PDB file of C-alpha atoms in Angstrom:
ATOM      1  CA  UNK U  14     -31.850-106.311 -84.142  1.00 47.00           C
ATOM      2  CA  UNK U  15     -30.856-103.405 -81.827  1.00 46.00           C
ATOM      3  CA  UNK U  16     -33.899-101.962 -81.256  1.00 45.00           C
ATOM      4  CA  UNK U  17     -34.891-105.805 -80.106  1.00 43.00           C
ATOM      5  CA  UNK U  18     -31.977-106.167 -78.020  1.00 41.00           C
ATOM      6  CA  UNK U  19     -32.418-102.687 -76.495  1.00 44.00           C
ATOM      7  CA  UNK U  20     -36.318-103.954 -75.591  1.00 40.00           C
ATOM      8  CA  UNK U  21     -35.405-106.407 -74.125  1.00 43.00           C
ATOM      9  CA  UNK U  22     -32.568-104.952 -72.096  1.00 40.00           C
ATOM     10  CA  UNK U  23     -35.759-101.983 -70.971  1.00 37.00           C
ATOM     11  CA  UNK U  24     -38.036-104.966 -70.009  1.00 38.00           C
ATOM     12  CA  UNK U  25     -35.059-106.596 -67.716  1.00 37.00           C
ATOM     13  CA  UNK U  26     -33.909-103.291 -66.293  1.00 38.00           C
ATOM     14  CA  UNK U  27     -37.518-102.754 -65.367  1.00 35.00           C
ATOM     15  CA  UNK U  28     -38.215-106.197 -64.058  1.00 34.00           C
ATOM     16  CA  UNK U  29     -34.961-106.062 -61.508  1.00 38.00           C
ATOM     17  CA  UNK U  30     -36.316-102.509 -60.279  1.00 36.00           C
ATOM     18  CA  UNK U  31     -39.412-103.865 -59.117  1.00 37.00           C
ATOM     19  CA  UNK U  32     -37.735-106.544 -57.916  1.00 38.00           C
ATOM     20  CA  UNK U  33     -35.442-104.150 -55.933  1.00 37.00           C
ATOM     21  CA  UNK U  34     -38.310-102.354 -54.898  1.00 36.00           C
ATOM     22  CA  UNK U  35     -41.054-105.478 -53.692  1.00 37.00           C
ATOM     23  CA  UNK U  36     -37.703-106.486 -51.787  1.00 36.00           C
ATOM     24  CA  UNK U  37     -36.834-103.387 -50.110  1.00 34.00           C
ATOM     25  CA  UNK U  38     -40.314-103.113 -49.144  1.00 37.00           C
ATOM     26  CA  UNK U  39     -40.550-106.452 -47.748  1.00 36.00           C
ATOM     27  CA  UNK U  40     -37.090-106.341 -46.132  1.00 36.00           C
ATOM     28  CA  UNK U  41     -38.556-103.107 -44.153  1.00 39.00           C
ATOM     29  CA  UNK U  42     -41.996-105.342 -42.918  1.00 40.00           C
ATOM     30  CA  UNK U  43     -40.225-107.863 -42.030  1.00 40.00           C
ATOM     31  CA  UNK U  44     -37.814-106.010 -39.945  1.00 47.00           C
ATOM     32  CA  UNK U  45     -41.056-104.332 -38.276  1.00 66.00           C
ATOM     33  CA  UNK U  46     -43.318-107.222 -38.509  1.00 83.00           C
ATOM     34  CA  UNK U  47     -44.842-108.171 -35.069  1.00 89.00           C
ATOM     35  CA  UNK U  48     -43.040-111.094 -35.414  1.00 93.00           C
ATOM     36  CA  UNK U  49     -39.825-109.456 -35.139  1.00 94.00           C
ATOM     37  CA  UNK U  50     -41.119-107.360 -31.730  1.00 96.00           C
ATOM     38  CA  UNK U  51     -42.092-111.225 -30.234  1.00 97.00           C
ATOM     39  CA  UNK U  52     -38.876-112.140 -31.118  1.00 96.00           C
ATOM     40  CA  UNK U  53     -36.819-109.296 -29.390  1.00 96.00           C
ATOM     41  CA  UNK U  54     -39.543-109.045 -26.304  1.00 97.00           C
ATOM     42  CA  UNK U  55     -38.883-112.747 -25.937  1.00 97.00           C
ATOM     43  CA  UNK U  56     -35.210-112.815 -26.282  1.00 97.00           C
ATOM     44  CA  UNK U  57     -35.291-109.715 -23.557  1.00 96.00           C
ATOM     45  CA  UNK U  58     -37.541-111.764 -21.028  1.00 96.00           C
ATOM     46  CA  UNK U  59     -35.163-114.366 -21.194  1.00 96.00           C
ATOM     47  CA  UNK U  60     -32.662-112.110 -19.426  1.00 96.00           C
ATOM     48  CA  UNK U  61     -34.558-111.877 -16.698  1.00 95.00           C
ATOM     49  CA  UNK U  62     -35.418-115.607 -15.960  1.00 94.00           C
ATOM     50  CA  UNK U  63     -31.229-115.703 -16.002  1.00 94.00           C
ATOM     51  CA  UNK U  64     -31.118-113.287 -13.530  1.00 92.00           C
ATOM     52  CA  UNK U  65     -29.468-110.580 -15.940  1.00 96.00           C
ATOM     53  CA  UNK U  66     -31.726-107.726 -14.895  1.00 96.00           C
ATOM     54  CA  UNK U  67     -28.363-105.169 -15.582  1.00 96.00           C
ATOM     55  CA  UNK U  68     -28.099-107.019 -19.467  1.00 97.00           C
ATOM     56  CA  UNK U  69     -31.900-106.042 -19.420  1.00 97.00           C
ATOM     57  CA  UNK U  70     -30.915-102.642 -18.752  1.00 96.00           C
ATOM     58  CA  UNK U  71     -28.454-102.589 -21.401  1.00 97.00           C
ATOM     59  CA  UNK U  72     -30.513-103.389 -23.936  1.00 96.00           C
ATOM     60  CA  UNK U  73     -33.232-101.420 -23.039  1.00 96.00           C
ATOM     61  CA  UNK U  74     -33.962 -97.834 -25.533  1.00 94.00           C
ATOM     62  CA  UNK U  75     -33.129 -94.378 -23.406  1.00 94.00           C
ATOM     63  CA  UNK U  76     -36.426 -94.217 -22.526  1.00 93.00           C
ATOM     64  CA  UNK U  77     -36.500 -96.765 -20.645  1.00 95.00           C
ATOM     65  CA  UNK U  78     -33.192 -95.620 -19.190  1.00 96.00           C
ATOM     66  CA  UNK U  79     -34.077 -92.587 -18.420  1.00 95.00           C
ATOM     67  CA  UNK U  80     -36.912 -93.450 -16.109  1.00 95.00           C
ATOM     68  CA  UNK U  81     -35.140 -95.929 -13.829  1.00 96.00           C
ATOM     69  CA  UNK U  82     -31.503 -96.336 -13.134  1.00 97.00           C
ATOM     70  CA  UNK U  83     -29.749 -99.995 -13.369  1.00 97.00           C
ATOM     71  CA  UNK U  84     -29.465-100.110  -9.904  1.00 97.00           C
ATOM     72  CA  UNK U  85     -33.718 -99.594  -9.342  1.00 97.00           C
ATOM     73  CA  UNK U  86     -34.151-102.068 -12.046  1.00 97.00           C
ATOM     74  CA  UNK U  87     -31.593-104.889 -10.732  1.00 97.00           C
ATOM     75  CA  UNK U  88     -34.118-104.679  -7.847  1.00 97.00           C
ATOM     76  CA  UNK U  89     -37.591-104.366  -9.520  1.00 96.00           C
ATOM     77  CA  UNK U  90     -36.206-107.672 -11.250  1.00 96.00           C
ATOM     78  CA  UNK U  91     -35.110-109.151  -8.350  1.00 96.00           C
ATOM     79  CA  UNK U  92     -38.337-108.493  -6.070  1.00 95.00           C
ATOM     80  CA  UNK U  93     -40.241-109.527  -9.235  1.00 94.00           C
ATOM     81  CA  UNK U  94     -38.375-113.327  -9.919  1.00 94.00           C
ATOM     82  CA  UNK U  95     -38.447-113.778  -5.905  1.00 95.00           C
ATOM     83  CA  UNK U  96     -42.022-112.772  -5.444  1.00 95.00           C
ATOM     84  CA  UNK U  97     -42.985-115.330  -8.388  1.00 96.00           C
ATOM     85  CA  UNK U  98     -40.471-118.057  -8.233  1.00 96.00           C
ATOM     86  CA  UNK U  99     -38.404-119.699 -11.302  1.00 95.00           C
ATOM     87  CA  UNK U 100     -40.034-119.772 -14.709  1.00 96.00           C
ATOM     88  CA  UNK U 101     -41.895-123.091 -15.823  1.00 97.00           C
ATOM     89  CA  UNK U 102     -43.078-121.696 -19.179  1.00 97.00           C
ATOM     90  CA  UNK U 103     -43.925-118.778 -21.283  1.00 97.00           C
ATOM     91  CA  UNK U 104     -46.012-118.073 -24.041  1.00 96.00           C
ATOM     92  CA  UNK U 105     -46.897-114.855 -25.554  1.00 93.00           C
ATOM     93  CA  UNK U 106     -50.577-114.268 -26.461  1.00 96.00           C
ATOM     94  CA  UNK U 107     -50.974-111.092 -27.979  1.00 96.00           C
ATOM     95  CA  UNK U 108     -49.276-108.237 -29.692  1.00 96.00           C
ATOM     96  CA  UNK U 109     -51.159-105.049 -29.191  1.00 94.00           C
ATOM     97  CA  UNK U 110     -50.083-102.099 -31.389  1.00 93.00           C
ATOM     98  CA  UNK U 111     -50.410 -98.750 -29.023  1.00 92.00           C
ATOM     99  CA  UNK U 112     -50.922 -95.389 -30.430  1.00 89.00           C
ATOM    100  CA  UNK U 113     -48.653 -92.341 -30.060  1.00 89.00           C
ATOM    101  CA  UNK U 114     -48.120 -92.621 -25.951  1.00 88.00           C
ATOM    102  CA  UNK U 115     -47.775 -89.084 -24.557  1.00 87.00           C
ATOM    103  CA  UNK U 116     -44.322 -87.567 -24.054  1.00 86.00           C
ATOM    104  CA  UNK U 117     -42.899 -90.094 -25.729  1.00 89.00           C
ATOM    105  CA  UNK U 118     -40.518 -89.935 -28.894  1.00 91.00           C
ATOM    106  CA  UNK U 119     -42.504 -90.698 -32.103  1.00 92.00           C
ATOM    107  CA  UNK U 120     -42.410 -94.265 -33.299  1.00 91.00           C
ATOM    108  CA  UNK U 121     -43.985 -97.292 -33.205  1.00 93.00           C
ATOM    109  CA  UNK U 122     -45.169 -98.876 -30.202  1.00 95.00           C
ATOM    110  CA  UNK U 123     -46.620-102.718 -29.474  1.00 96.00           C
ATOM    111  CA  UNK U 124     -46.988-103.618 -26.121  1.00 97.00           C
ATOM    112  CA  UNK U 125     -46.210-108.462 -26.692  1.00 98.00           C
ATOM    113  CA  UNK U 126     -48.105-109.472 -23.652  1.00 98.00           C
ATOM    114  CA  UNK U 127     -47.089-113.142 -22.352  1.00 98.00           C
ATOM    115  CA  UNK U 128     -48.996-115.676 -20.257  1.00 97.00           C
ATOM    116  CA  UNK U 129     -46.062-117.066 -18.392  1.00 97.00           C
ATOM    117  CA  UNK U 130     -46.345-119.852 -15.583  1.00 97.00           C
ATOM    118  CA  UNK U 131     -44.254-119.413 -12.515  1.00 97.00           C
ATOM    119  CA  UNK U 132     -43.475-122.022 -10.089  1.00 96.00           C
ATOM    120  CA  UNK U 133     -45.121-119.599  -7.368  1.00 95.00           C
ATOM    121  CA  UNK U 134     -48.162-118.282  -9.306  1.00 94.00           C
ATOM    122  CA  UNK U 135     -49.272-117.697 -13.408  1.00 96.00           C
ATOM    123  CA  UNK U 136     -48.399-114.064 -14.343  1.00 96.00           C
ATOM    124  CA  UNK U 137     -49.173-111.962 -17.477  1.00 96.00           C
ATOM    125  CA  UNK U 138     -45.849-109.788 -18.628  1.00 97.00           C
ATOM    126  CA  UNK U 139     -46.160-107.637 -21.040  1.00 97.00           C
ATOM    127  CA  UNK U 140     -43.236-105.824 -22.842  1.00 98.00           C
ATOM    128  CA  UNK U 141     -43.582-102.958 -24.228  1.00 96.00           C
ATOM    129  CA  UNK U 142     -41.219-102.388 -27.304  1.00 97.00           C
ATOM    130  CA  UNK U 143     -40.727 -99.449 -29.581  1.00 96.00           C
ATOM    131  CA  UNK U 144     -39.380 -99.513 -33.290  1.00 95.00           C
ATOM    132  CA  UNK U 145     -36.051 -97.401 -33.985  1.00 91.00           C
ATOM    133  CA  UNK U 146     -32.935 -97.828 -35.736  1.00 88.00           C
ATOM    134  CA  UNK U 147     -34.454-100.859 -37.809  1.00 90.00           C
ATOM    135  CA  UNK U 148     -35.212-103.128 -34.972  1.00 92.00           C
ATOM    136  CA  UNK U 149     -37.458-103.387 -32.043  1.00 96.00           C
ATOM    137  CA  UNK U 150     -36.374-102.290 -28.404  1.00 96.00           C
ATOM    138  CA  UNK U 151     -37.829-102.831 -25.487  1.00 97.00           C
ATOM    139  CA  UNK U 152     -38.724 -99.594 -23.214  1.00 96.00           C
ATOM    140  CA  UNK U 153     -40.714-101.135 -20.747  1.00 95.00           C
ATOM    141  CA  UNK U 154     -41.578-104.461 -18.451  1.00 96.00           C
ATOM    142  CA  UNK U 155     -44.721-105.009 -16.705  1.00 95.00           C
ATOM    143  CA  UNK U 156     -45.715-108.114 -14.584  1.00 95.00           C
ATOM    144  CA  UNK U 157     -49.263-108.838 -13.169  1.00 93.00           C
ATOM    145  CA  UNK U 158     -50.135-112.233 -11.149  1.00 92.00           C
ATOM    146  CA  UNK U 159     -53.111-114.133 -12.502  1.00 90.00           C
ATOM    147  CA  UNK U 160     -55.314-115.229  -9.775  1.00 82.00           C
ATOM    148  CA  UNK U 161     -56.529-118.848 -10.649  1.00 70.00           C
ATOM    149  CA  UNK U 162     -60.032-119.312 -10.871  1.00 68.00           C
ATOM    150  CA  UNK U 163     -62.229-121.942  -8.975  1.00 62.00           C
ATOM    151  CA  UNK U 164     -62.517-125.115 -10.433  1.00 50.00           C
ATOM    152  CA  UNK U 165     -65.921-123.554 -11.409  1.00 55.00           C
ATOM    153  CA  UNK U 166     -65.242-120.973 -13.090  1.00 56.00           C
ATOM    154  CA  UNK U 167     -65.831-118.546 -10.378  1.00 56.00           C
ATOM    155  CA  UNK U 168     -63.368-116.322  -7.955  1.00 57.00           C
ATOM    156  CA  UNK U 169     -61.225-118.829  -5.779  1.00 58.00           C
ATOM    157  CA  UNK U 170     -62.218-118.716  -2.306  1.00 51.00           C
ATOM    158  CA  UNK U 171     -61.261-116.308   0.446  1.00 54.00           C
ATOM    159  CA  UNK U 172     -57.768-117.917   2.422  1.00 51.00           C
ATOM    160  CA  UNK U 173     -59.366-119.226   5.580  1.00 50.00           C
ATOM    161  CA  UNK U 174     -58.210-116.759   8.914  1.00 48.00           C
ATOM    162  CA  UNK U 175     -56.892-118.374  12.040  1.00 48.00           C
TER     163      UNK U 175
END
């Protein structure tokens, strides 16, 4: 009877460790799943389309910090939501992993790029976010303007001169 009840006690006590350890291990990918980095880049974005470039700064890692001061990035913001107008919808369309950048702390890096409509002109952001301290943070913001194509396909046409 003992040598029963002490199996069976082994076989549970094993069971629960790998159950500790599949959900330790899946607590960690989800925390840096790519879904998480959408998540946070989003969130972050959002803060801009509010007009909360010095939030943005806040929650921005020291690396980000370090190479612009609240006060440069209040206006970067501000040129950025004037130049393209007030936010009609945003999407994000890929996640790109990036590689060890140079000079930059070791970590993990994605770059969530977004195809965002403006009510001036379409834009691609991208946000560039960097895994620490068990969550993503974003450490950089870039926005391009899409130039529409012709309804063909091709170029749009020059702007006619006066």
């Amino acid at each position: 009877m003992n040598q029963y009840f002490d199996a069976k006690h082994y076989f549970a006590s094993v069971l629960m460790a790998i159950g500790v350890m599949l959900c330790t291990g899946n607590v960690y990918a989800q925390t840096l799943s790519l879904d998480g980095a959408v998540a946070a880049a989003s969130q972050w974005a959002t803060l801009a389309d509010a007009n909360q470039a010095e939030r943005m700064w806040a929650a921005s890692g020291p690396i980000m910090q370090k190479s612009i001061n609240k006060e440069d990035w209040a206006k970067y913001v501000s040129n950025l939501r004037s130049d393209l107008g007030a936010l009609n919808g945003r999407e994000w369309a890929e996640v790109v992993r990036v590689g060890q950048p140079a000079n930059l702390p070791k970590g993990d890096y994605v770059n969530v790029v977004f195809s965002s409509r403006f009510s001036k002109s379409p834009a691609g952001e991208a946000v560039s976010m960097m895994y620490a301290g068990g969550h993503w943070i974003p450490v950089g913001y870039v926005v391009h303007k899409v130039q529409p194509a012709g309804a063909n396909g091709s170029p749009p046409a020059p702007a006619p001169t006066k």
